Short mmCIF file of C-alpha atoms in Angstrom, two decimals:
data_model
loop_
_atom_site.label_atom_id
_atom_site.label_comp_id
_atom_site.label_asym_id
_atom_site.label_seq_id
_atom_site.Cartn_x
_atom_site.Cartn_y
_atom_site.Cartn_z
CA MET I 1 86.93 39.21 100.60
CA THR I 2 86.54 42.76 101.93
CA TYR I 3 86.65 46.07 100.17
CA ALA I 4 88.54 48.75 102.07
CA SER I 5 87.39 52.35 102.08
CA ASP I 6 87.52 55.13 104.64
CA ARG I 7 85.05 57.33 102.79
CA GLN I 8 81.84 58.44 104.55
CA MET I 9 78.75 56.90 103.00
CA ARG I 10 75.58 59.03 103.11
CA ILE I 11 72.19 57.37 102.62
CA LEU I 12 69.01 59.36 101.99
CA PHE I 13 65.87 57.33 102.70
CA LEU I 14 62.66 58.85 101.28
CA THR I 15 59.13 57.56 101.67
CA ALA I 16 55.75 58.53 100.33
CA GLU I 17 52.44 56.96 101.37
CA PRO I 18 49.57 59.04 99.94
CA THR I 19 46.30 58.78 101.80
CA ASP I 20 44.49 57.55 98.68
CA THR I 21 46.78 54.50 98.31
CA SER I 22 47.11 51.21 100.19
CA ARG I 23 49.14 51.25 103.41
CA LEU I 24 52.76 50.07 103.40
CA ARG I 25 55.15 49.09 106.20
CA LEU I 26 57.61 51.88 105.45
CA GLN I 27 58.50 52.61 109.09
CA GLN I 28 59.39 48.94 109.55
CA GLU I 29 61.67 49.10 106.53
CA LEU I 30 63.38 52.23 107.92
CA ARG I 31 63.91 50.54 111.30
CA GLU I 32 65.42 47.46 109.65
CA ILE I 33 67.86 49.62 107.64
CA GLN I 34 68.88 51.55 110.75
CA GLN I 35 69.45 48.32 112.65
CA ARG I 36 71.58 46.73 109.91
CA LEU I 37 73.80 49.80 109.65
CA GLN I 38 74.20 49.96 113.44
CA LEU I 39 75.33 46.33 113.44
CA ALA I 40 77.85 46.87 110.65
CA ASN I 41 81.56 46.52 111.50
CA GLN I 42 82.18 49.89 109.85
CA ARG I 43 79.01 51.57 111.17
CA GLU I 44 80.83 54.85 111.76
CA ARG I 45 81.20 55.20 107.97
CA PHE I 46 77.43 55.35 107.39
CA GLN I 47 75.18 58.33 107.89
CA LEU I 48 71.44 57.88 107.39
CA GLU I 49 69.03 60.76 106.74
CA TYR I 50 65.35 60.23 106.09
CA GLY I 51 62.41 62.17 104.76
CA LEU I 52 58.89 60.87 105.33
CA SER I 53 55.74 61.71 103.32
CA ALA I 54 57.97 63.17 100.62
CA ARG I 55 56.59 65.64 98.10
CA PRO I 56 58.31 66.05 94.70
CA GLY I 57 60.02 69.29 95.77
CA ASP I 58 61.39 67.61 98.90
CA VAL I 59 63.52 65.25 96.80
CA SER I 60 65.73 67.91 95.25
CA GLN I 61 65.93 69.90 98.53
CA LYS I 62 67.03 66.82 100.51
CA ILE I 63 69.61 65.85 97.92
CA LEU I 64 71.06 69.37 97.82
CA ASP I 65 71.13 69.65 101.62
CA PHE I 66 72.43 66.16 102.47
CA GLN I 67 74.49 65.33 99.34
CA PRO I 68 73.86 61.57 99.57
CA ASP I 69 75.73 58.72 97.93
CA ILE I 70 72.64 56.51 97.97
CA VAL I 71 69.07 57.74 97.42
CA HIS I 72 66.51 55.18 98.53
CA PHE I 73 62.83 55.68 97.76
CA SER I 74 60.13 53.39 99.22
CA GLY I 75 56.50 53.78 98.27
CA HIS I 76 54.10 53.16 95.44
CA GLY I 77 54.78 53.02 91.72
CA ALA I 78 52.39 52.97 88.77
CA SER I 79 52.47 50.42 85.96
CA THR I 80 53.10 53.31 83.55
CA GLY I 81 56.36 54.16 85.33
CA GLU I 82 55.46 57.09 87.56
CA LEU I 83 56.48 57.13 91.21
CA CYS I 84 53.72 58.21 93.61
CA PHE I 85 54.82 61.12 95.82
CA GLU I 86 52.46 63.20 97.96
CA ASN I 87 50.91 66.57 97.18
CA THR I 88 50.11 69.30 99.75
CA PHE I 89 46.91 67.41 100.68
CA GLY I 90 48.67 64.11 101.20
CA GLN I 91 47.27 62.56 98.07
CA VAL I 92 49.02 61.02 95.06
CA GLN I 93 51.18 63.29 92.92
CA PRO I 94 52.77 61.15 90.17
CA VAL I 95 56.27 61.97 88.96
CA LYS I 96 57.31 60.79 85.47
CA PRO I 97 60.63 59.01 84.74
CA GLN I 98 61.91 61.93 82.63
CA ALA I 99 61.49 64.34 85.56
CA LEU I 100 63.48 62.30 88.06
CA ALA I 101 66.09 61.49 85.41
CA ALA I 102 66.56 65.23 84.79
CA LEU I 103 67.02 65.79 88.53
CA PHE I 104 69.60 63.03 88.89
CA GLU I 105 71.49 64.35 85.86
CA LEU I 106 72.13 67.51 87.91
CA VAL I 107 73.57 65.53 90.84
CA ALA I 108 75.38 62.84 88.88
CA ASN I 109 78.73 63.83 90.34
CA GLN I 110 77.46 63.02 93.86
CA VAL I 111 74.89 60.19 93.82
CA GLN I 112 76.31 56.72 93.21
CA CYS I 113 73.25 54.54 93.62
CA VAL I 114 69.46 54.95 93.46
CA LEU I 115 67.25 52.23 95.01
CA LEU I 116 63.58 52.39 94.02
CA ASN I 117 61.66 50.03 96.29
CA ALA I 118 58.38 50.58 94.47
CA CYS I 119 56.22 48.58 92.06
CA HIS I 120 57.06 48.84 88.36
CA SER I 121 59.97 51.17 89.05
CA VAL I 122 62.23 49.58 86.38
CA ILE I 123 60.93 52.19 83.95
CA GLN I 124 62.30 54.91 86.24
CA ALA I 125 65.53 52.93 86.61
CA GLU I 126 66.04 52.82 82.85
CA ALA I 127 65.78 56.60 82.67
CA ILE I 128 67.88 57.43 85.76
CA VAL I 129 70.73 55.04 84.89
CA GLN I 130 71.68 57.30 81.98
CA HIS I 131 73.20 59.53 84.66
CA ILE I 132 73.74 57.45 87.85
CA PRO I 133 76.21 54.49 88.05
CA PHE I 134 73.82 52.00 89.72
CA VAL I 135 70.04 52.01 89.80
CA ILE I 136 67.84 49.28 91.28
CA GLY I 137 64.16 48.99 90.32
CA MET I 138 61.33 46.52 90.30
CA ASN I 139 59.91 45.03 87.09
CA THR I 140 56.47 44.24 88.51
CA ALA I 141 54.38 44.63 91.66
CA ILE I 142 56.06 43.74 94.96
CA GLY I 143 54.90 42.90 98.44
CA ASP I 144 55.85 44.56 101.74
CA ARG I 145 57.76 41.56 103.10
CA ALA I 146 59.85 41.24 99.95
CA ALA I 147 60.60 44.96 99.90
CA ILE I 148 61.81 44.91 103.50
CA ALA I 149 63.78 41.67 103.04
CA PHE I 150 65.58 43.12 100.03
CA SER I 151 66.53 46.26 101.98
CA VAL I 152 67.84 44.12 104.85
CA GLY I 153 70.09 42.07 102.56
CA PHE I 154 71.23 45.09 100.56
CA TYR I 155 72.29 47.15 103.58
CA LYS I 156 73.82 44.14 105.33
CA ALA I 157 76.17 43.90 102.35
CA ARG I 158 76.77 47.64 102.12
CA GLY I 159 77.47 47.66 105.85
CA ALA I 160 80.20 45.10 105.14
CA ASN I 161 81.51 47.44 102.43
CA ARG I 162 80.52 45.15 99.54
CA PRO I 163 80.14 46.67 96.04
CA TYR I 164 76.67 47.70 94.88
CA GLU I 165 76.23 44.79 92.50
CA GLU I 166 77.07 42.29 95.26
CA ALA I 167 74.77 44.14 97.65
CA PHE I 168 72.01 43.75 95.08
CA ARG I 169 72.57 39.99 94.96
CA PHE I 170 72.57 39.81 98.78
CA GLY I 171 69.19 41.58 98.74
CA CYS I 172 67.76 39.03 96.31
CA VAL I 173 69.12 36.15 98.37
CA GLU I 174 67.59 37.63 101.56
CA ILE I 175 64.19 37.42 99.93
CA GLN I 176 64.75 33.73 99.20
CA LEU I 177 65.98 33.13 102.75
CA GLU I 178 62.72 34.58 104.05
CA GLY I 179 60.84 32.05 101.91
CA ILE I 180 59.32 34.73 99.66
CA SER I 181 59.00 33.94 95.95
CA GLU I 182 59.60 37.51 94.73
CA GLU I 183 63.34 37.58 94.23
CA LEU I 184 62.79 37.77 90.46
CA THR I 185 61.18 41.21 90.67
CA ARG I 186 64.41 43.10 91.27
CA VAL I 187 66.68 44.37 88.54
CA ILE I 188 69.90 46.36 88.70
CA ARG I 189 71.01 48.75 85.99
CA ARG I 190 74.57 49.92 85.58
CA LYS I 191 75.53 53.07 83.72
CA ILE I 192 77.72 52.56 80.69
CA ALA I 193 79.77 55.55 79.75
CA LYS I 194 78.90 57.05 76.38
CA GLN I 195 76.21 54.50 75.71
CA SER I 196 75.75 53.39 72.16
CA SER I 197 72.93 51.41 70.65
CA SER I 198 74.71 48.17 71.47
CA ASN I 199 74.40 48.99 75.18
CA PHE I 200 70.66 49.65 75.21
CA TYR I 201 68.51 46.80 76.37
CA ILE I 202 64.73 46.84 76.14
CA GLU I 203 63.18 44.42 78.53
CA ARG I 204 60.78 41.69 77.62
CA PRO I 205 59.48 41.07 81.17
CA ALA I 206 57.19 38.12 80.49
CA ILE I 207 59.86 36.22 78.55
CA GLU I 208 62.59 37.04 81.05
CA GLN I 209 60.44 35.82 83.95
CA GLN I 210 59.80 32.52 82.12
CA CYS I 211 63.52 32.04 81.60
CA TYR I 212 64.39 32.95 85.17
CA GLN I 213 61.88 30.43 86.48
CA GLU I 214 63.05 27.70 84.09
CA ILE I 215 66.76 28.11 84.80
CA ARG I 216 66.04 27.23 88.43
CA GLU I 217 64.62 23.86 87.39
CA PRO I 218 66.95 20.85 87.79
CA GLY I 219 68.41 19.87 84.41
CA ALA I 220 66.76 22.80 82.59
CA LEU I 221 67.27 23.36 78.86
CA ILE I 222 66.12 26.66 77.38
CA ARG I 223 66.12 27.06 73.61
CA ILE I 224 66.05 30.65 72.27
CA LYS I 225 65.45 31.09 68.55
CA ALA I 226 64.84 34.03 66.23
CA PRO I 227 66.07 35.52 62.98
CA ASP I 228 69.41 37.28 63.11
CA LYS I 229 69.81 40.38 65.31
CA MET I 230 66.58 39.99 67.26
CA GLY I 231 68.24 40.12 70.68
CA LYS I 232 69.05 36.48 71.44
CA THR I 233 72.48 37.20 72.93
CA TYR I 234 71.10 40.00 75.06
CA LEU I 235 68.52 37.65 76.54
CA VAL I 236 71.11 34.95 77.16
CA ASN I 237 73.25 37.49 79.03
CA ARG I 238 70.24 38.52 81.15
CA ILE I 239 69.63 34.92 82.15
CA LEU I 240 73.32 34.44 83.01
CA THR I 241 73.28 37.60 85.12
CA TYR I 242 70.30 36.24 86.98
CA ALA I 243 72.01 32.88 87.41
CA THR I 244 75.18 34.51 88.73
CA ALA I 245 73.12 36.52 91.20
CA ASN I 246 71.78 33.22 92.53
CA ASN I 247 75.28 31.79 92.93
CA TYR I 248 75.18 29.53 89.88
CA GLN I 249 78.41 28.95 88.04
CA THR I 250 78.14 30.09 84.41
CA VAL I 251 80.00 29.26 81.22
CA THR I 252 79.38 30.86 77.82
CA LEU I 253 80.63 29.26 74.59
CA ASN I 254 80.31 30.78 71.15
CA CYS I 255 80.00 27.85 68.78
CA SER I 256 82.17 29.60 66.21
CA ARG I 257 85.01 28.56 68.54
CA LEU I 258 84.15 24.90 67.98
CA ILE I 259 83.81 24.84 64.18
CA ASN I 260 86.95 24.63 62.05
CA THR I 261 88.13 22.70 58.98
CA LEU I 262 89.01 19.66 61.11
CA THR I 263 86.00 19.49 63.42
CA LYS I 264 83.16 20.26 61.02
CA THR I 265 83.43 16.80 59.39
CA ASP I 266 84.69 14.81 62.39
CA MET I 267 82.30 14.28 65.31
CA GLU I 268 84.97 12.93 67.63
CA ARG I 269 87.32 15.90 67.08
CA PHE I 270 84.39 18.23 67.59
CA LEU I 271 83.28 16.68 70.88
CA ARG I 272 86.84 16.52 72.21
CA LEU I 273 87.18 20.21 71.50
CA PHE I 274 83.80 20.86 73.11
CA CYS I 275 84.87 19.11 76.32
CA ALA I 276 88.21 20.88 76.35
CA ALA I 277 86.60 24.29 75.84
CA VAL I 278 84.18 23.81 78.75
CA SER I 279 87.07 22.66 80.94
CA GLN I 280 89.02 25.80 80.10
CA GLU I 281 86.07 28.09 80.80
CA LEU I 282 85.60 26.42 84.21
CA GLY I 283 89.29 26.89 85.01
CA LEU I 284 89.83 23.13 85.11
CA THR I 285 92.69 21.07 83.70
CA ASN I 286 91.97 19.58 80.31
CA GLN I 287 91.70 15.83 80.94
CA VAL I 288 90.16 14.83 77.62
CA ASN I 289 93.13 12.64 76.60
CA GLU I 290 93.28 10.91 79.97
CA ARG I 291 89.52 10.20 80.15
CA TRP I 292 88.74 9.40 76.50
CA ASP I 293 88.17 5.64 75.97
CA ASN I 294 88.25 4.34 72.39
CA LEU I 295 85.87 1.54 73.35
CA TRP I 296 83.13 4.14 73.77
CA THR I 297 81.45 6.25 71.12
CA PRO I 298 82.33 10.00 71.07
CA MET I 299 78.91 10.81 72.56
CA GLU I 300 79.38 8.28 75.39
CA ASN I 301 82.84 9.74 76.11
CA THR I 302 81.40 13.25 76.26
CA ILE I 303 78.62 12.18 78.64
CA GLY I 304 81.19 10.44 80.83
CA TYR I 305 83.47 13.50 80.80
CA PHE I 306 80.68 15.75 82.08
CA GLN I 307 79.27 13.15 84.51
CA GLU I 308 82.53 12.02 86.12
CA TYR I 309 84.70 15.11 85.84
CA LEU I 310 83.15 18.47 84.97
CA LEU I 311 79.92 18.38 86.97
CA PRO I 312 81.43 16.94 90.18
CA LYS I 313 84.04 19.72 90.03
CA THR I 314 81.47 22.53 90.05
CA ALA I 315 80.76 23.96 93.49
CA ASN I 316 77.11 24.64 92.72
CA TYR I 317 74.78 24.48 89.76
CA LEU I 318 76.35 25.00 86.34
CA VAL I 319 74.66 27.04 83.61
CA LEU I 320 76.18 26.34 80.18
CA ALA I 321 75.13 28.82 77.48
CA LEU I 322 75.82 28.03 73.82
CA ASN I 323 75.53 30.94 71.41
CA ASN I 324 75.32 30.67 67.60
CA VAL I 325 74.35 26.99 67.71
CA ASP I 326 73.06 27.43 64.14
CA LEU I 327 76.71 27.16 63.07
CA ILE I 328 76.56 23.55 64.22
CA PHE I 329 73.16 22.93 62.67
CA GLU I 330 74.71 23.85 59.29
CA GLN I 331 77.16 20.93 59.54
CA ASN I 332 75.43 17.75 58.34
CA GLU I 333 78.01 15.52 60.03
CA LEU I 334 77.46 17.17 63.41
CA SER I 335 73.96 18.59 63.77
CA GLN I 336 71.80 15.56 64.62
CA GLU I 337 74.39 13.88 66.85
CA PHE I 338 75.07 17.10 68.80
CA CYS I 339 71.34 17.67 69.22
CA ARG I 340 71.01 14.14 70.55
CA LEU I 341 73.83 14.82 73.01
CA LEU I 342 72.17 17.98 74.38
CA ARG I 343 68.85 16.14 74.61
CA SER I 344 70.61 13.33 76.52
CA PHE I 345 71.95 15.88 79.04
CA TYR I 346 68.38 17.12 79.49
CA ASP I 347 66.76 13.65 79.73
CA MET I 348 69.34 12.17 82.14
CA ALA I 349 68.31 14.66 84.80
CA ARG I 350 64.82 13.16 84.64
CA TYR I 351 65.56 9.42 84.85
CA GLY I 352 65.12 9.32 88.62
CA ASP I 353 68.20 7.15 89.24
CA VAL I 354 71.41 7.89 91.19
CA LYS I 355 73.12 9.47 88.18
CA SER I 356 70.21 11.85 87.70
CA GLN I 357 71.32 13.81 90.76
CA ILE I 358 74.57 14.91 89.10
CA TRP I 359 72.77 15.86 85.87
CA LYS I 360 70.27 17.99 87.79
CA ARG I 361 73.16 20.36 88.47
CA LEU I 362 73.49 21.24 84.78
CA ARG I 363 71.25 23.87 83.13
CA LEU I 364 71.60 24.52 79.40
CA ILE I 365 70.80 27.55 77.27
CA ILE I 366 71.08 27.27 73.50
CA ALA I 367 70.56 30.27 71.22
CA HIS I 368 70.40 30.05 67.43
CA SER I 369 69.29 32.00 64.40
CA THR I 370 66.51 30.62 62.27
CA GLU I 371 67.93 31.49 58.87
CA VAL I 372 69.48 28.03 58.57
CA TYR I 373 65.94 26.60 58.62
CA ALA I 374 65.69 27.23 54.92
CA SER I 375 67.66 23.96 54.58
CA LEU I 376 67.13 22.27 57.99
CA ASP I 377 64.09 21.61 60.12
CA ILE I 378 65.28 21.70 63.70
CA ASN I 379 61.72 21.05 64.87
CA SER I 380 62.05 17.40 63.79
CA SER I 381 65.33 17.05 65.73
CA PRO I 382 65.91 15.75 69.28
CA LEU I 383 65.58 19.35 70.49
CA ALA I 384 61.91 19.54 69.56
CA ASN I 385 59.27 19.43 72.31
CA LEU I 386 61.36 20.95 75.06
CA ARG I 387 59.50 22.51 77.98
CA LEU I 388 60.65 26.06 77.19
CA VAL I 389 61.30 27.25 73.65
CA ILE I 390 61.49 31.02 73.25
CA ASP I 391 60.70 32.45 69.81
CA LEU I 392 61.65 36.11 70.25
CA PRO I 393 58.83 38.42 69.13
CA ASP I 394 58.97 41.89 67.65
CA PHE I 395 58.94 44.90 69.96
CA GLU I 396 55.58 46.40 70.75
CA GLN I 397 54.87 50.13 70.53
CA GLU I 398 55.54 50.74 74.24
CA GLN I 399 58.97 49.14 73.95
CA VAL I 400 59.80 51.18 70.87
CA GLN I 401 58.78 54.34 72.69
CA ARG I 402 61.19 53.42 75.50
CA LEU I 403 63.99 52.83 72.99
CA VAL I 404 63.37 56.26 71.50
CA GLU I 405 63.58 57.79 74.97
CA LEU I 406 66.88 56.06 75.66
CA TYR I 407 68.27 57.82 72.58
CA GLY I 408 67.10 61.11 73.96
CA LEU I 409 64.60 61.77 71.15
CA ASN I 410 61.42 63.58 72.10
CA TRP I 411 59.02 61.79 69.76
CA ASN I 412 55.29 61.57 70.02
CA ILE I 413 53.23 58.44 69.40
CA GLU I 414 52.57 59.35 65.79
CA GLN I 415 56.29 59.47 65.01
CA VAL I 416 56.86 56.12 66.68
CA GLU I 417 54.00 54.66 64.65
CA ARG I 418 55.44 56.01 61.38
CA LEU I 419 58.80 54.36 62.06
CA MET I 420 57.11 51.09 62.97
CA ASP I 421 55.02 51.30 59.82
CA MET I 422 58.26 51.20 57.84
CA VAL I 423 60.27 48.56 59.78
CA GLY I 424 57.77 46.89 62.07
CA GLY I 425 58.95 45.89 65.53
CA HIS I 426 62.25 44.29 64.48
CA PRO I 427 64.71 45.33 67.26
CA ASN I 428 67.75 45.73 65.02
CA LEU I 429 65.93 47.60 62.26
CA LEU I 430 64.49 49.95 64.88
CA THR I 431 67.82 50.48 66.60
CA THR I 432 69.64 51.05 63.30
CA GLY I 433 67.03 53.57 62.22
CA ILE I 434 66.86 55.53 65.45
CA ASP I 435 70.66 55.56 65.73
CA HIS I 436 70.95 56.83 62.14
CA ILE I 437 68.41 59.60 62.73
CA LYS I 438 70.17 60.63 65.91
CA SER I 439 73.75 60.54 64.63
CA HIS I 440 73.04 62.09 61.23
CA GLN I 441 70.53 64.61 62.62
CA ASN I 442 68.09 63.58 59.90
CA SER I 443 64.42 64.32 60.03
CA LEU I 444 62.11 61.32 60.29
CA GLU I 445 60.63 62.24 56.94
CA GLN I 446 64.03 62.20 55.19
CA PHE I 447 64.95 58.91 56.85
CA LEU I 448 61.73 57.17 55.81
CA GLU I 449 62.08 58.39 52.23
CA GLU I 450 65.62 56.96 51.94
CA ALA I 451 65.10 53.78 54.01
CA PRO I 452 64.19 51.32 51.20
CA THR I 453 66.79 52.71 48.77
CA LEU I 454 70.53 52.21 48.22
CA ALA I 455 71.11 55.55 49.92
CA GLY I 456 69.36 54.43 53.11
CA ALA I 457 70.62 53.17 56.45
CA TYR I 458 69.56 49.56 55.66
CA LYS I 459 71.37 49.07 52.33
CA ASN I 460 73.84 46.45 53.64
CA HIS I 461 71.16 44.50 55.49
CA LEU I 462 68.87 44.53 52.48
CA GLN I 463 71.68 43.44 50.15
CA GLU I 464 72.45 40.42 52.36
CA LEU I 465 68.82 39.37 52.32
CA LEU I 466 68.64 39.87 48.56
CA GLU I 467 71.58 37.53 48.02
CA LYS I 468 70.02 34.84 50.23
CA VAL I 469 66.74 34.96 48.32
CA GLU I 470 68.38 35.03 44.89
CA ASN I 471 70.48 31.99 45.77
CA ASN I 472 67.32 29.90 46.31
CA PRO I 473 65.14 29.96 43.15
CA GLU I 474 62.20 28.33 44.91
CA LEU I 475 62.15 30.97 47.66
CA LYS I 476 62.73 33.75 45.15
CA THR I 477 59.69 32.79 43.06
CA ALA I 478 57.51 32.54 46.20
CA PHE I 479 58.69 35.83 47.66
CA ILE I 480 58.08 37.70 44.39
CA GLN I 481 54.53 36.44 44.66
CA VAL I 482 54.26 37.76 48.21
CA ILE I 483 55.62 41.24 47.55
CA SER I 484 53.61 41.63 44.36
CA ALA I 485 50.30 41.03 46.10
CA ASN I 486 48.11 43.85 47.37
CA GLU I 487 48.88 44.92 50.94
CA ASN I 488 45.44 43.78 52.09
CA ASN I 489 45.71 40.38 50.42
CA PRO I 490 48.22 38.04 52.09
CA VAL I 491 49.36 35.08 50.03
CA GLN I 492 48.99 31.38 50.82
CA LEU I 493 52.13 29.36 50.00
CA ARG I 494 53.10 25.74 50.53
CA PRO I 495 53.81 25.38 54.28
CA ARG I 496 57.48 24.48 53.83
CA ILE I 497 58.15 27.55 51.67
CA ALA I 498 56.16 29.89 53.92
CA ILE I 499 58.04 28.67 57.01
CA SER I 500 61.39 29.05 55.25
CA LEU I 501 60.63 32.66 54.38
CA TYR I 502 59.48 33.26 57.95
CA TYR I 503 62.69 31.82 59.38
CA LEU I 504 64.65 34.17 57.10
CA GLY I 505 62.76 37.02 58.74
CA LEU I 506 61.18 38.14 55.46
CA VAL I 507 57.49 37.47 56.13
CA LYS I 508 54.94 37.32 58.91
CA PHE I 509 51.97 35.00 59.17
CA GLN I 510 48.35 36.02 58.99
CA GLY I 511 46.52 32.78 59.61
CA ASN I 512 47.77 30.32 56.96
CA CYS I 513 48.88 33.15 54.68
CA VAL I 514 51.95 35.38 54.68
CA GLN I 515 52.77 38.99 53.85
CA PRO I 516 56.05 40.96 53.87
CA ARG I 517 57.33 41.47 57.38
CA CYS I 518 57.39 45.22 56.92
CA LYS I 519 56.94 48.00 54.40
CA LEU I 520 60.75 48.28 54.09
CA TYR I 521 61.01 44.79 52.61
CA ARG I 522 58.02 45.18 50.31
CA SER I 523 59.36 48.47 48.86
CA TYR I 524 62.96 47.34 48.42
CA PHE I 525 62.38 43.89 46.98
CA ARG I 526 59.70 45.11 44.57
CA VAL I 527 62.47 47.18 42.94
CA PHE I 528 65.47 44.83 43.13
CA LEU I 529 64.10 41.29 43.09
CA GLU I 530 63.68 40.16 39.50
#
């Protein structure tokens, strides 16, 4: 498929290599880009301008003079997010993300893509993408060979007039073709018009890297668990984006689609619907009726349907993501059998026989809330002891600071700490709070005063939690004990009760003891929990 356009494409290539930093092969990268554009079928469409040993002031001058569509920077980046330009003496002059973002805001009607081929530049990318449609950055340190290989693949694709997102994937694949194991370091950000809180994503680099590595393993099964609204779906979508970039076929199923009055008490109906839904998402004909054999159990029929029909029909590896799996866990007639089925998918890729080869093509992601654990222990199920189980943690202060910046609030560390003192690092509580402050133009002081009351931004969330606790007398008694204790004296409960409160998101562990997850919960439930 080609993408026709007669428009001239201007590329500004900037480098900086301060004398007090390690040497890079920037000239080699420039030569490779020039060569790829010269070999392009539509080479007359591309105009390349470059500026070497760039100082901060050179960036704005070059952009104003050349009016580029793509701004490409190659050089050094700091782990704190600054890009390293040169000063008048040729030494490092760091430039903060906010400064470059402010510059690109002024040229947002011209620049379409910014490529930052520098270590740790994802922080810059997050800031710049508020104004520029596509920004590519690196989420960790990178090597010279990988940087050059990515540029080669990216400009090969742009030379063939491929869209930016496809060009990004070509760059990642070029790194793999060169036998370099750094294709995971690149990330692409796309501007979303009038971004709301639901569009903001705060990276969890270590967790994401684990998931990216695991999804490449034959027959992988990744289990992602956390209380409600901790970012499970966002993480699943990141893994799927990575899988798509590596030419994996992906299917996402929300389990709410599979649970109805007929299926929730009938395992066979449920599994037939499951097979039909995956067929539909793959664009395949539903052959459940033709392939279902009443001599087999529903689970054997499902295994056969995947093994003999769905998996052979996929052109490459298939990543199947199941969201809201807790809806299935809640159904006594379904939960254990479905867990056994998923575990069978995982185990059959490891048998080492002929059939294992087909099962190695399937990679599973299951995401579920932990609230259902108050009545079910999934850890004793067939899905226990998987190789990768992700228990999403709270945000740390640095991540909260980045979230505040995405909202355009100029807060200092003390203000961030005060918000976290009230709600901890819970992603949804933080987002709700920051969004409320921004949209209502409240002061932080006013917001914190109202937060644990019926006039605050969390009243609906707190009411839902209150109902859950009041509906379980055993948990209610235990939680009253927890919130009544002194802040410096966590409470030791029976392990089952403590874990149930933890899975509800109400407490955090301190050794074998627990305390309220945040000041918000302690203050609210002390008033309303009787």
